[in-house]
Amino acid sequence: MLKQIALGTTISVVALSAAMAQDTLTIVSWGGAYSMSQLKAYDEPYTEKTGVEILHEDKSNQALAGIRSQVEAGNVSWDLVDMLQADAQRACDEGLLVEIPHDEWLAPAPDGTPPTEDFIDGTLGDCFVPQILYATMFAYNTDAFPDGGPQTIADVWDLEKFPGTRALEKIPQKNLEWALIADGVPSDEVYDVLATKEGQDRAFAKLDSIKDHLIWWDAGAQPPQLLADGEVTIATAYNGRIFNAAVNEGQPFEIMWDGQMFEVDGWVVPVDTGDEDAIKEYLNFATDTQRLADQAKYISYAPARKSSVDLVGNFWKEEGGKMVETDIDMKPHMPTTPENFKNAIQFDTEFWADYGDALEERFNAWLSS
Amino acid sequence: MALPSHASRLERIWHYTYLVICGLIFFFLVAPIIVIIPLSFNATPYFTFTREMLTLDPAGYSMRWYDALLTSDEWLSSIRNSFFIAISATIIATTLGTLAALGLSRREMPARAAITAFLISPMIVPLIITAAALFAFYARVNLSQTFFSIIMSHVVLGAPFVVITVTAALSGFDNQLIRASQSMGANQVTTFFKVILPLLLPGIIAGGLFAFITSLDEVVVVLFLAGPEQTPMTVRMFSGLREEISPTILALASILVAMSIGLLTTMELLRRRSEAHRTGRG
Amino acid sequence: MTDTAATAGNIPSGRAAGTGAAPLTTADGQPLKVALRRANRRARRNAMLLVAPLFLFLLFTYTIPIVQMMTRSVMNPEIAGYLPNTTEAIEDWDGEGLPGEAVFAAMVKDLNAGGRSTIGRVAARLNAELPGARSTMMGSMRAAEDLQAPFKEALIADDDDWGEQRIWRLIKRETRTLTPAYYLRALDFEYNQDGEVVARPPSMQVYRAIFWQTAWMSALITFLTILLGYPVAHLLATLPLKSANLLMILVLLPFWTSLLVRTSAWIVLLQQNGVVNELLVFLHIVDDDGRIRMIYNRIGTIVAMTHILLPFMILPLYSVMKTIPPSLTRAARSMGATPLRAHLTVYFPLTIPGLAAGVLLVFILAIGYYITPALVGGESGVFISNLIADRMTGSLSQLRLALALATILLVGVLVFYWLFNRLVGVERLKFG
């Protein structure tokens, strides 16, 4: 159905003999259109340049557990893993990841600016090299709301004006923040409120008020599908997925740029994995200014380097198995574009590292009650 | 089940009501499986019968999902992987399971009930537990994400079926045949291959088919153990069902249903054969 | 075994035992008793040798890995292993007030000696019990190098959480290298500040409810399979063999069809735009906006699992019913019993062995189900296996919690399996 996503699985490259292992890198990512953008922007040019084959596995949603069990077993088969910043922090704390000296490993900007200054502030981590900034936000099917869709987070909670089922991601992260915002908490106080027992009660009570109208997704490909099938009228989603469904398949989807939470996604290297030089070389190539800008051709996620922003061009679309340039300028679709960025909220990875375990338990208790 | 001629009116009504109820239950059993076959020929990517399909308009039907399935390298390679794993696991499970069943059916076997219960246990232990334990085990010995570890795991899951069916076949086995064979001068090996094996073959094949289908259908263990090079079709189907159910899955499902019908027929023929054996010579 | 003759193995002597006063001997002059015993021993050894390959294979690649995995659910090595000085120093603290300078000094020493990864693991462990302990720990680790004696004041100045009694009590408690903490969690209990075991606050209770839900939904599914399976098995058992065999195919087809195929069939049938809803709309039973939500909830799980497990009820029932001679009910009828009474008092009791086998089998299989609830259960229709799978992909403490949940589930399954063996016997299991 979603051709774009089906294509993502194309990337899981087929059988390569173990004897050739030194000429391959195994990369774990999210699958779908996102993996395809990496394939086009990083892997194909890299293979062409060096002859190294890139094997993709779509297992990033289990990255933390996967790395842990491989490291504990002393048998790490993943060379690079694409991971959320918050999970990367946990894994780094657990000693599962290589600490990365950014200025030594990564390429400087074309004008010579060192990586530590070129990457957007606060995105680099001890074990983490960011690739993209993406937003999770509400999107809706315009067919469901002929008189105009929801414009604010509070509208999402307004079942009378905007009827229908909503789909949220099956995690407490972001949903609790939005619940507080819908309940009137100013966005810069959200995390302070959420750190208190009363704030947590308040967030859960607000979610509870629309619980009967919620369904839950756990893979990024699901929300566009749910919106397209009419199973829901409003869904939270990653901005790139909605963009692709709208542009590539002409789905009547609209993104609501209010209270969207932006997050960073990037590379980590598990300890005790394969040839460090080969990994370093790929990492250096795949996170340079041009490559990060190239990725934005295929999916509407913002490059994590300041120097890449001006290089972002038009959207490239898959047609008959080939990528062709369209006349859609990607810049207005970037989550970092000032117009979209007005009411954005930075996702607080530190907060979730501290409160994640407890809130996840409570969230699960609430879900099943 | 014939109704006696003296049945009362009430009994008659009850009798036919009962038959209707049974008919509905059979419908419940089979209809969901059959319904996906016509839907897999749907010309549109929806999971319902379109007006064209209901009026038997040829335009409502198409082979596009079969095309999509059979021209996709990912699907084809995952189907190949599945069959490679299932066939290998079946051969090993059938061998080990048959030997164990032969041992278990000897009267001298000590602690037979306990050992049988142990050998059958992989069938009843929740798969998520088995899968996590096997994953931890094969990761520790550096063998996760290999065909070897998946095949061995499927031997664990398939062998109980072989033990059960071969033990059942042996329970109908007449031991006098062994004595007869040996009294006529055949040694143990000859007796096994000339007398025991041919009689047990239906049971062994049935057990093997169970082991085969168990492996082919297994999802949870391979979700943990399979790397990109071993991805079997069930893993693809599972993620397809979770994320974006496309009629391509229905095309594969229809092929699998056809295969089940084939296997079922084989089983039925085997059963008749073994029944003929027993009634003819028992 | 049909062979009930008293002959043992292949003893050449054909004489019946106990006919003469002289000790019996075999043809080669050995006492019969000795020869018998030897033959028995040999037969025993042969039988065991045949079973050995599968037995050992399962033992080493299956049973031992499971046991090994389960033992991790009580492991608690972080504090004692990575804060060795603190562990030693805090032993003397009585838990009242704050610990003395020696404990604070030991903590600073440990923070300095540990790397990011070891302190990170301690932090993650403490944070699982006390949210926020992670940043206290990690923050002070970065600052530890610059701290000067007296360390008590210095550490509290760095982060005032160190001045709270609860973090020190937690550390003291968690110096044990084995802990029941994950099992307490798995049953919705926890330690309070004083180290007593108490129920968790209601908003955090989840696992007992899910265990309970797994049990009652499995019981309901088992009941539904009886309701649907009993009449069908009865019909099959009383029909002439030829037609019974034909109808049996309808039972066996789902049994032989891939679980994923059957689950996808139910998705196709029950979803909002699925066959059943379309049919209901077409027949004007519901209107287009009033489509019924039949999947991604409990109904989905119950319907799909009833369908999937039904053959496991029909087959054992059928094999028992087949052996009940119809003349019995006829006899009861002829003695004046009503059909219902004849059925309840004569026929039904005879089917109980088959019923017991079916009930236990379906129930055992149901409580461990993962795939079907994961695909069609939504939020309300999940089983404990789904929760276990979820937790296995989370943080380290969630993983150990998952293992504790898995152990409890496994013990439950084994109890029912033991019951099954006692009441029915595995050797009676048959398929097809």
mmCIF file of C-alpha atoms in Angstrom, chain A residues 29-335:
data_model
loop_
_atom_site.group_PDB
_atom_site.id
_atom_site.type_symbol
_atom_site.label_atom_id
_atom_site.label_comp_id
_atom_site.label_asym_id
_atom_site.label_seq_id
_atom_site.Cartn_x
_atom_site.Cartn_y
_atom_site.Cartn_z
ATOM 1 C CA SER A 29 18.243 1.527 11.329
ATOM 2 C CA TRP A 30 14.505 2.163 11.385
ATOM 3 C CA GLY A 31 13.429 0.828 8.011
ATOM 4 C CA GLY A 32 10.902 2.375 5.667
ATOM 5 C CA ALA A 33 11.402 5.692 3.926
ATOM 6 C CA TYR A 34 13.952 6.705 6.510
ATOM 7 C CA SER A 35 16.303 3.826 5.767
ATOM 8 C CA MET A 36 15.848 4.529 2.108
ATOM 9 C CA SER A 37 17.038 8.092 2.554
ATOM 10 C CA GLN A 38 20.154 6.763 4.260
ATOM 11 C CA LEU A 39 20.685 4.243 1.506
ATOM 12 C CA LYS A 40 20.498 6.935 -1.154
ATOM 13 C CA ALA A 41 22.394 9.655 0.661
ATOM 14 C CA TYR A 42 25.099 7.676 2.471
ATOM 15 C CA ASP A 43 25.353 4.060 1.465
ATOM 16 C CA GLU A 44 25.232 4.076 -2.297
ATOM 17 C CA PRO A 45 27.854 6.807 -2.697
ATOM 18 C CA TYR A 46 29.971 5.163 -0.002
ATOM 19 C CA THR A 47 29.883 1.752 -1.647
ATOM 20 C CA GLU A 48 30.723 3.368 -4.948
ATOM 21 C CA LYS A 49 33.675 5.163 -3.408
ATOM 22 C CA THR A 50 35.135 2.373 -1.275
ATOM 23 C CA GLY A 51 33.596 -0.902 -2.419
ATOM 24 C CA VAL A 52 32.397 -1.619 1.109
ATOM 25 C CA GLU A 53 28.991 -3.282 1.149
ATOM 26 C CA ILE A 54 26.462 -1.935 3.639
ATOM 27 C CA LEU A 55 24.065 -4.417 5.220
ATOM 28 C CA HIS A 56 20.932 -2.906 6.718
ATOM 29 C CA GLU A 57 18.887 -4.336 9.543
ATOM 30 C CA ASP A 58 15.597 -2.699 10.514
ATOM 31 C CA LYS A 59 15.905 -3.203 14.236
ATOM 32 C CA SER A 60 16.356 0.247 15.691
ATOM 33 C CA ASN A 61 13.165 -0.051 17.706
ATOM 34 C CA GLN A 62 14.966 -2.719 19.721
ATOM 35 C CA ALA A 63 18.374 -1.122 19.553
ATOM 36 C CA LEU A 64 19.029 -0.810 23.281
ATOM 37 C CA ALA A 65 18.129 -4.413 24.116
ATOM 38 C CA GLY A 66 19.900 -5.682 21.020
ATOM 39 C CA ILE A 67 23.168 -3.910 21.767
ATOM 40 C CA ARG A 68 23.030 -4.968 25.396
ATOM 41 C CA SER A 69 22.551 -8.639 24.686
ATOM 42 C CA GLN A 70 25.227 -8.623 22.006
ATOM 43 C CA VAL A 71 27.732 -6.850 24.225
ATOM 44 C CA GLU A 72 26.978 -9.112 27.184
ATOM 45 C CA ALA A 73 27.384 -12.139 24.959
ATOM 46 C CA GLY A 74 30.665 -10.742 23.651
ATOM 47 C CA ASN A 75 29.361 -11.181 20.127
ATOM 48 C CA VAL A 76 28.611 -7.824 18.579
ATOM 49 C CA SER A 77 27.482 -8.054 14.975
ATOM 50 C CA TRP A 78 26.186 -4.495 14.626
ATOM 51 C CA ASP A 79 28.797 -1.967 13.524
ATOM 52 C CA LEU A 80 26.699 1.176 13.651
ATOM 53 C CA VAL A 81 23.300 1.699 15.135
ATOM 54 C CA ASP A 82 20.868 4.488 14.378
ATOM 55 C CA MET A 83 19.315 5.391 17.684
ATOM 56 C CA LEU A 84 17.367 8.058 19.543
ATOM 57 C CA GLN A 85 19.415 10.394 21.665
ATOM 58 C CA ALA A 86 17.639 9.340 24.869
ATOM 59 C CA ASP A 87 18.307 5.643 24.298
ATOM 60 C CA ALA A 88 21.871 6.423 23.264
ATOM 61 C CA GLN A 89 22.317 8.113 26.635
ATOM 62 C CA ARG A 90 21.061 5.058 28.498
ATOM 63 C CA ALA A 91 23.278 2.743 26.467
ATOM 64 C CA CYS A 92 26.262 5.035 26.955
ATOM 65 C CA ASP A 93 25.629 5.082 30.713
ATOM 66 C CA GLU A 94 25.556 1.313 30.707
ATOM 67 C CA GLY A 95 28.954 1.236 29.017
ATOM 68 C CA LEU A 96 27.628 -0.387 25.873
ATOM 69 C CA LEU A 97 28.897 2.233 23.445
ATOM 70 C CA VAL A 98 32.209 3.581 22.234
ATOM 71 C CA GLU A 99 32.872 7.146 23.391
ATOM 72 C CA ILE A 100 33.422 9.247 20.322
ATOM 73 C CA PRO A 101 36.007 12.062 20.170
ATOM 74 C CA HIS A 102 33.981 14.192 17.782
ATOM 75 C CA ASP A 103 36.653 16.483 16.445
ATOM 76 C CA GLU A 104 38.984 13.588 15.834
ATOM 77 C CA TRP A 105 36.528 11.260 14.115
ATOM 78 C CA LEU A 106 34.227 13.579 12.204
ATOM 79 C CA ALA A 107 34.731 15.809 9.231
ATOM 80 C CA PRO A 108 34.895 19.579 9.694
ATOM 81 C CA ALA A 109 32.480 21.852 7.819
ATOM 82 C CA PRO A 110 33.593 22.949 4.327
ATOM 83 C CA ASP A 111 34.767 26.264 5.820
ATOM 84 C CA GLY A 112 36.855 24.448 8.403
ATOM 85 C CA THR A 113 34.546 24.843 11.399
ATOM 86 C CA PRO A 114 35.234 21.903 13.735
ATOM 87 C CA PRO A 115 32.365 19.403 14.183
ATOM 88 C CA THR A 116 31.813 20.301 17.847
ATOM 89 C CA GLU A 117 30.827 23.785 16.706
ATOM 90 C CA ASP A 118 29.115 22.808 13.470
ATOM 91 C CA PHE A 119 26.553 20.417 14.926
ATOM 92 C CA ILE A 120 23.511 22.117 16.401
ATOM 93 C CA ASP A 121 24.068 22.921 20.084
ATOM 94 C CA GLY A 122 23.160 20.206 22.541
ATOM 95 C CA THR A 123 22.864 17.465 19.951
ATOM 96 C CA LEU A 124 26.265 15.794 20.272
ATOM 97 C CA GLY A 125 26.538 13.199 23.020
ATOM 98 C CA ASP A 126 29.498 11.407 24.567
ATOM 99 C CA CYS A 127 28.736 8.328 22.478
ATOM 100 C CA PHE A 128 26.430 9.917 19.970
ATOM 101 C CA VAL A 129 26.751 11.567 16.561
ATOM 102 C CA PRO A 130 23.504 13.222 15.448
ATOM 103 C CA GLN A 131 22.213 12.988 11.886
ATOM 104 C CA ILE A 132 18.838 14.597 11.867
ATOM 105 C CA LEU A 133 16.386 16.628 13.850
ATOM 106 C CA TYR A 134 12.859 15.460 13.468
ATOM 107 C CA ALA A 135 9.583 16.454 14.957
ATOM 108 C CA THR A 136 6.808 14.361 16.398
ATOM 109 C CA MET A 137 3.574 16.215 16.028
ATOM 110 C CA PHE A 138 -0.121 15.818 15.386
ATOM 111 C CA ALA A 139 -1.334 15.383 11.844
ATOM 112 C CA TYR A 140 -4.831 14.912 10.561
ATOM 113 C CA ASN A 141 -6.778 13.749 7.577
ATOM 114 C CA THR A 142 -8.312 16.832 5.941
ATOM 115 C CA ASP A 143 -11.169 14.720 4.573
ATOM 116 C CA ALA A 144 -12.354 14.217 8.141
ATOM 117 C CA PHE A 145 -12.535 17.942 8.852
ATOM 118 C CA PRO A 146 -13.987 19.770 5.847
ATOM 119 C CA ASP A 147 -14.357 22.959 7.917
ATOM 120 C CA GLY A 148 -10.710 22.998 8.923
ATOM 121 C CA GLY A 149 -8.708 20.756 11.181
ATOM 122 C CA PRO A 150 -7.334 21.223 14.706
ATOM 123 C CA GLN A 151 -4.804 24.019 15.106
ATOM 124 C CA THR A 152 -3.591 23.655 18.685
ATOM 125 C CA ILE A 153 -2.836 20.892 21.149
ATOM 126 C CA ALA A 154 -5.968 21.874 23.061
ATOM 127 C CA ASP A 155 -7.999 21.241 19.884
ATOM 128 C CA VAL A 156 -6.786 17.641 19.869
ATOM 129 C CA TRP A 157 -8.520 17.170 23.198
ATOM 130 C CA ASP A 158 -11.697 18.793 21.908
ATOM 131 C CA LEU A 159 -13.790 15.802 20.912
ATOM 132 C CA GLU A 160 -16.855 17.846 20.047
ATOM 133 C CA LYS A 161 -15.279 20.178 17.546
ATOM 134 C CA PHE A 162 -12.968 17.504 16.144
ATOM 135 C CA PRO A 163 -14.627 14.119 16.508
ATOM 136 C CA GLY A 164 -12.988 10.794 15.769
ATOM 137 C CA THR A 165 -10.376 8.436 17.091
ATOM 138 C CA ARG A 166 -6.840 9.658 17.706
ATOM 139 C CA ALA A 167 -3.714 7.516 17.387
ATOM 140 C CA LEU A 168 -0.832 8.125 19.778
ATOM 141 C CA GLU A 169 2.498 6.368 20.116
ATOM 142 C CA LYS A 170 2.467 3.684 22.779
ATOM 143 C CA ILE A 171 5.001 5.378 25.052
ATOM 144 C CA PRO A 172 4.609 7.934 27.851
ATOM 145 C CA GLN A 173 7.211 10.231 26.277
ATOM 146 C CA LYS A 174 5.716 13.279 24.553
ATOM 147 C CA ASN A 175 2.129 12.203 25.263
ATOM 148 C CA LEU A 176 2.420 13.324 28.884
ATOM 149 C CA GLU A 177 3.964 16.619 27.827
ATOM 150 C CA TRP A 178 1.133 17.242 25.387
ATOM 151 C CA ALA A 179 -1.468 16.326 27.975
ATOM 152 C CA LEU A 180 -0.060 18.986 30.287
ATOM 153 C CA ILE A 181 0.006 21.571 27.517
ATOM 154 C CA ALA A 182 -3.590 20.766 26.663
ATOM 155 C CA ASP A 183 -4.341 21.233 30.342
ATOM 156 C CA GLY A 184 -2.918 24.746 30.222
ATOM 157 C CA VAL A 185 0.677 24.325 31.360
ATOM 158 C CA PRO A 186 2.994 26.756 29.511
ATOM 159 C CA SER A 187 5.385 24.801 27.319
ATOM 160 C CA ASP A 188 8.526 26.026 29.103
ATOM 161 C CA GLU A 189 7.267 24.706 32.447
ATOM 162 C CA VAL A 190 6.185 21.283 31.228
ATOM 163 C CA TYR A 191 9.152 19.336 32.521
ATOM 164 C CA ASP A 192 9.175 21.044 35.916
ATOM 165 C CA VAL A 193 5.519 20.166 36.375
ATOM 166 C CA LEU A 194 6.024 16.635 35.137
ATOM 167 C CA ALA A 195 8.749 16.034 37.705
ATOM 168 C CA THR A 196 6.202 16.358 40.514
ATOM 169 C CA LYS A 197 3.694 13.771 41.640
ATOM 170 C CA GLU A 198 0.842 16.265 41.179
ATOM 171 C CA GLY A 199 2.006 17.078 37.656
ATOM 172 C CA GLN A 200 2.108 13.396 36.765
ATOM 173 C CA ASP A 201 -1.377 12.870 38.160
ATOM 174 C CA ARG A 202 -2.578 15.836 36.148
ATOM 175 C CA ALA A 203 -1.054 14.553 32.905
ATOM 176 C CA PHE A 204 -2.544 11.100 33.324
ATOM 177 C CA ALA A 205 -5.942 12.541 34.232
ATOM 178 C CA LYS A 206 -5.895 14.609 31.046
ATOM 179 C CA LEU A 207 -4.966 11.604 28.911
ATOM 180 C CA ASP A 208 -7.626 9.623 30.698
ATOM 181 C CA SER A 209 -10.281 12.118 29.666
ATOM 182 C CA ILE A 210 -9.986 11.003 26.023
ATOM 183 C CA LYS A 211 -8.832 7.435 26.619
ATOM 184 C CA ASP A 212 -11.875 5.888 24.947
ATOM 185 C CA HIS A 213 -11.028 7.740 21.761
ATOM 186 C CA LEU A 214 -7.403 6.674 21.597
ATOM 187 C CA ILE A 215 -5.637 3.878 19.815
ATOM 188 C CA TRP A 216 -1.913 3.282 19.970
ATOM 189 C CA TRP A 217 0.792 2.738 17.407
ATOM 190 C CA ASP A 218 4.289 1.366 17.862
ATOM 191 C CA ALA A 219 5.942 1.602 14.472
ATOM 192 C CA GLY A 220 6.508 4.825 12.538
ATOM 193 C CA ALA A 221 4.817 3.390 9.451
ATOM 194 C CA GLN A 222 1.517 2.929 11.234
ATOM 195 C CA PRO A 223 0.140 6.479 11.687
ATOM 196 C CA PRO A 224 0.007 7.342 7.959
ATOM 197 C CA GLN A 225 -1.625 3.966 7.393
ATOM 198 C CA LEU A 226 -4.189 4.556 10.132
ATOM 199 C CA LEU A 227 -4.981 8.018 8.795
ATOM 200 C CA ALA A 228 -5.286 6.743 5.241
ATOM 201 C CA ASP A 229 -7.557 3.841 6.218
ATOM 202 C CA GLY A 230 -9.853 6.159 8.130
ATOM 203 C CA GLU A 231 -9.225 4.244 11.347
ATOM 204 C CA VAL A 232 -8.340 7.567 12.978
ATOM 205 C CA THR A 233 -8.850 11.233 12.145
ATOM 206 C CA ILE A 234 -5.885 12.625 14.073
ATOM 207 C CA ALA A 235 -2.580 10.909 14.774
ATOM 208 C CA THR A 236 0.793 11.747 16.181
ATOM 209 C CA ALA A 237 3.532 10.920 13.719
ATOM 210 C CA TYR A 238 7.057 11.703 12.663
ATOM 211 C CA ASN A 239 6.972 14.663 10.318
ATOM 212 C CA GLY A 240 8.901 12.842 7.571
ATOM 213 C CA ARG A 241 6.388 10.029 7.333
ATOM 214 C CA ILE A 242 3.477 12.420 6.934
ATOM 215 C CA PHE A 243 5.345 14.467 4.359
ATOM 216 C CA ASN A 244 6.120 11.375 2.300
ATOM 217 C CA ALA A 245 2.569 10.063 2.434
ATOM 218 C CA ALA A 246 1.193 13.457 1.447
ATOM 219 C CA VAL A 247 3.654 14.176 -1.333
ATOM 220 C CA ASN A 248 4.366 10.724 -2.715
ATOM 221 C CA GLU A 249 0.911 9.278 -2.478
ATOM 222 C CA GLY A 250 -1.200 12.386 -2.522
ATOM 223 C CA GLN A 251 -2.786 11.563 0.813
ATOM 224 C CA PRO A 252 -4.909 14.419 2.211
ATOM 225 C CA PHE A 253 -2.766 14.861 5.320
ATOM 226 C CA GLU A 254 -2.005 18.101 7.080
ATOM 227 C CA ILE A 255 0.635 18.656 9.725
ATOM 228 C CA MET A 256 -0.284 20.707 12.775
ATOM 229 C CA TRP A 257 2.801 22.776 13.621
ATOM 230 C CA ASP A 258 1.930 23.458 17.247
ATOM 231 C CA GLY A 259 3.624 22.051 20.280
ATOM 232 C CA GLN A 260 5.562 19.608 18.155
ATOM 233 C CA MET A 261 8.445 18.020 20.007
ATOM 234 C CA PHE A 262 11.731 17.820 18.260
ATOM 235 C CA GLU A 263 14.252 15.161 18.924
ATOM 236 C CA VAL A 264 17.608 14.124 17.619
ATOM 237 C CA ASP A 265 18.427 10.830 15.985
ATOM 238 C CA GLY A 266 21.905 9.672 15.172
ATOM 239 C CA TRP A 267 24.679 7.108 15.179
ATOM 240 C CA VAL A 268 26.226 5.128 17.978
ATOM 241 C CA VAL A 269 28.950 2.480 17.826
ATOM 242 C CA PRO A 270 28.629 -0.551 20.136
ATOM 243 C CA VAL A 271 31.787 -1.534 22.007
ATOM 244 C CA ASP A 272 33.800 -4.550 20.832
ATOM 245 C CA THR A 273 32.339 -4.509 17.373
ATOM 246 C CA GLY A 274 34.188 -4.929 14.072
ATOM 247 C CA ASP A 275 37.026 -2.974 12.490
ATOM 248 C CA GLU A 276 37.100 0.447 14.151
ATOM 249 C CA ASP A 277 38.885 2.104 11.223
ATOM 250 C CA ALA A 278 36.231 0.991 8.759
ATOM 251 C CA ILE A 279 33.499 2.295 11.064
ATOM 252 C CA LYS A 280 35.313 5.587 11.582
ATOM 253 C CA GLU A 281 35.691 6.045 7.863
ATOM 254 C CA TYR A 282 32.015 5.431 7.188
ATOM 255 C CA LEU A 283 30.951 7.673 10.072
ATOM 256 C CA ASN A 284 33.194 10.449 8.845
ATOM 257 C CA PHE A 285 31.710 10.194 5.363
ATOM 258 C CA ALA A 286 28.074 9.722 6.327
ATOM 259 C CA THR A 287 27.941 12.689 8.701
ATOM 260 C CA ASP A 288 29.768 15.255 6.621
ATOM 261 C CA THR A 289 28.039 18.439 5.517
ATOM 262 C CA GLN A 290 27.090 17.282 2.026
ATOM 263 C CA ARG A 291 25.755 13.858 3.047
ATOM 264 C CA LEU A 292 23.504 15.271 5.763
ATOM 265 C CA ALA A 293 22.144 17.803 3.296
ATOM 266 C CA ASP A 294 21.625 15.035 0.735
ATOM 267 C CA GLN A 295 19.524 13.003 3.129
ATOM 268 C CA ALA A 296 17.018 15.859 3.307
ATOM 269 C CA LYS A 297 16.338 15.344 -0.413
ATOM 270 C CA TYR A 298 14.577 12.111 0.313
ATOM 271 C CA ILE A 299 12.839 12.747 3.597
ATOM 272 C CA SER A 300 11.814 15.910 5.395
ATOM 273 C CA TYR A 301 14.102 15.656 8.387
ATOM 274 C CA ALA A 302 16.463 18.504 9.155
ATOM 275 C CA PRO A 303 20.233 17.957 8.962
ATOM 276 C CA ALA A 304 21.958 18.194 12.338
ATOM 277 C CA ARG A 305 24.792 20.405 11.002
ATOM 278 C CA LYS A 306 24.386 24.125 10.680
ATOM 279 C CA SER A 307 26.547 24.074 7.539
ATOM 280 C CA SER A 308 24.130 21.658 5.816
ATOM 281 C CA VAL A 309 21.051 23.834 6.071
ATOM 282 C CA ASP A 310 21.775 26.007 3.033
ATOM 283 C CA LEU A 311 22.558 22.991 0.862
ATOM 284 C CA VAL A 312 19.097 21.467 1.256
ATOM 285 C CA GLY A 313 17.479 21.396 -2.152
ATOM 286 C CA ASN A 314 14.444 19.914 -3.829
ATOM 287 C CA PHE A 315 12.638 16.729 -2.933
ATOM 288 C CA TRP A 316 13.571 13.582 -4.847
ATOM 289 C CA LYS A 317 10.915 11.037 -5.460
ATOM 290 C CA GLU A 318 10.944 7.393 -6.420
ATOM 291 C CA GLU A 319 9.491 6.695 -9.822
ATOM 292 C CA GLY A 320 9.759 3.383 -11.598
ATOM 293 C CA GLY A 321 12.596 2.259 -9.352
ATOM 294 C CA LYS A 322 14.648 5.401 -9.924
ATOM 295 C CA MET A 323 14.938 8.596 -7.919
ATOM 296 C CA VAL A 324 13.891 11.715 -9.785
ATOM 297 C CA GLU A 325 14.063 15.309 -8.700
ATOM 298 C CA THR A 326 10.729 17.050 -8.182
ATOM 299 C CA ASP A 327 10.055 20.783 -8.039
ATOM 300 C CA ILE A 328 9.132 20.705 -4.359
ATOM 301 C CA ASP A 329 11.517 22.784 -2.281
ATOM 302 C CA MET A 330 12.327 20.919 0.904
ATOM 303 C CA LYS A 331 13.131 23.945 3.065
ATOM 304 C CA PRO A 332 9.550 24.881 4.025
ATOM 305 C CA HIS A 333 8.944 21.268 5.063
ATOM 306 C CA MET A 334 11.881 21.127 7.447
ATOM 307 C CA PRO A 335 10.888 20.971 11.110
#
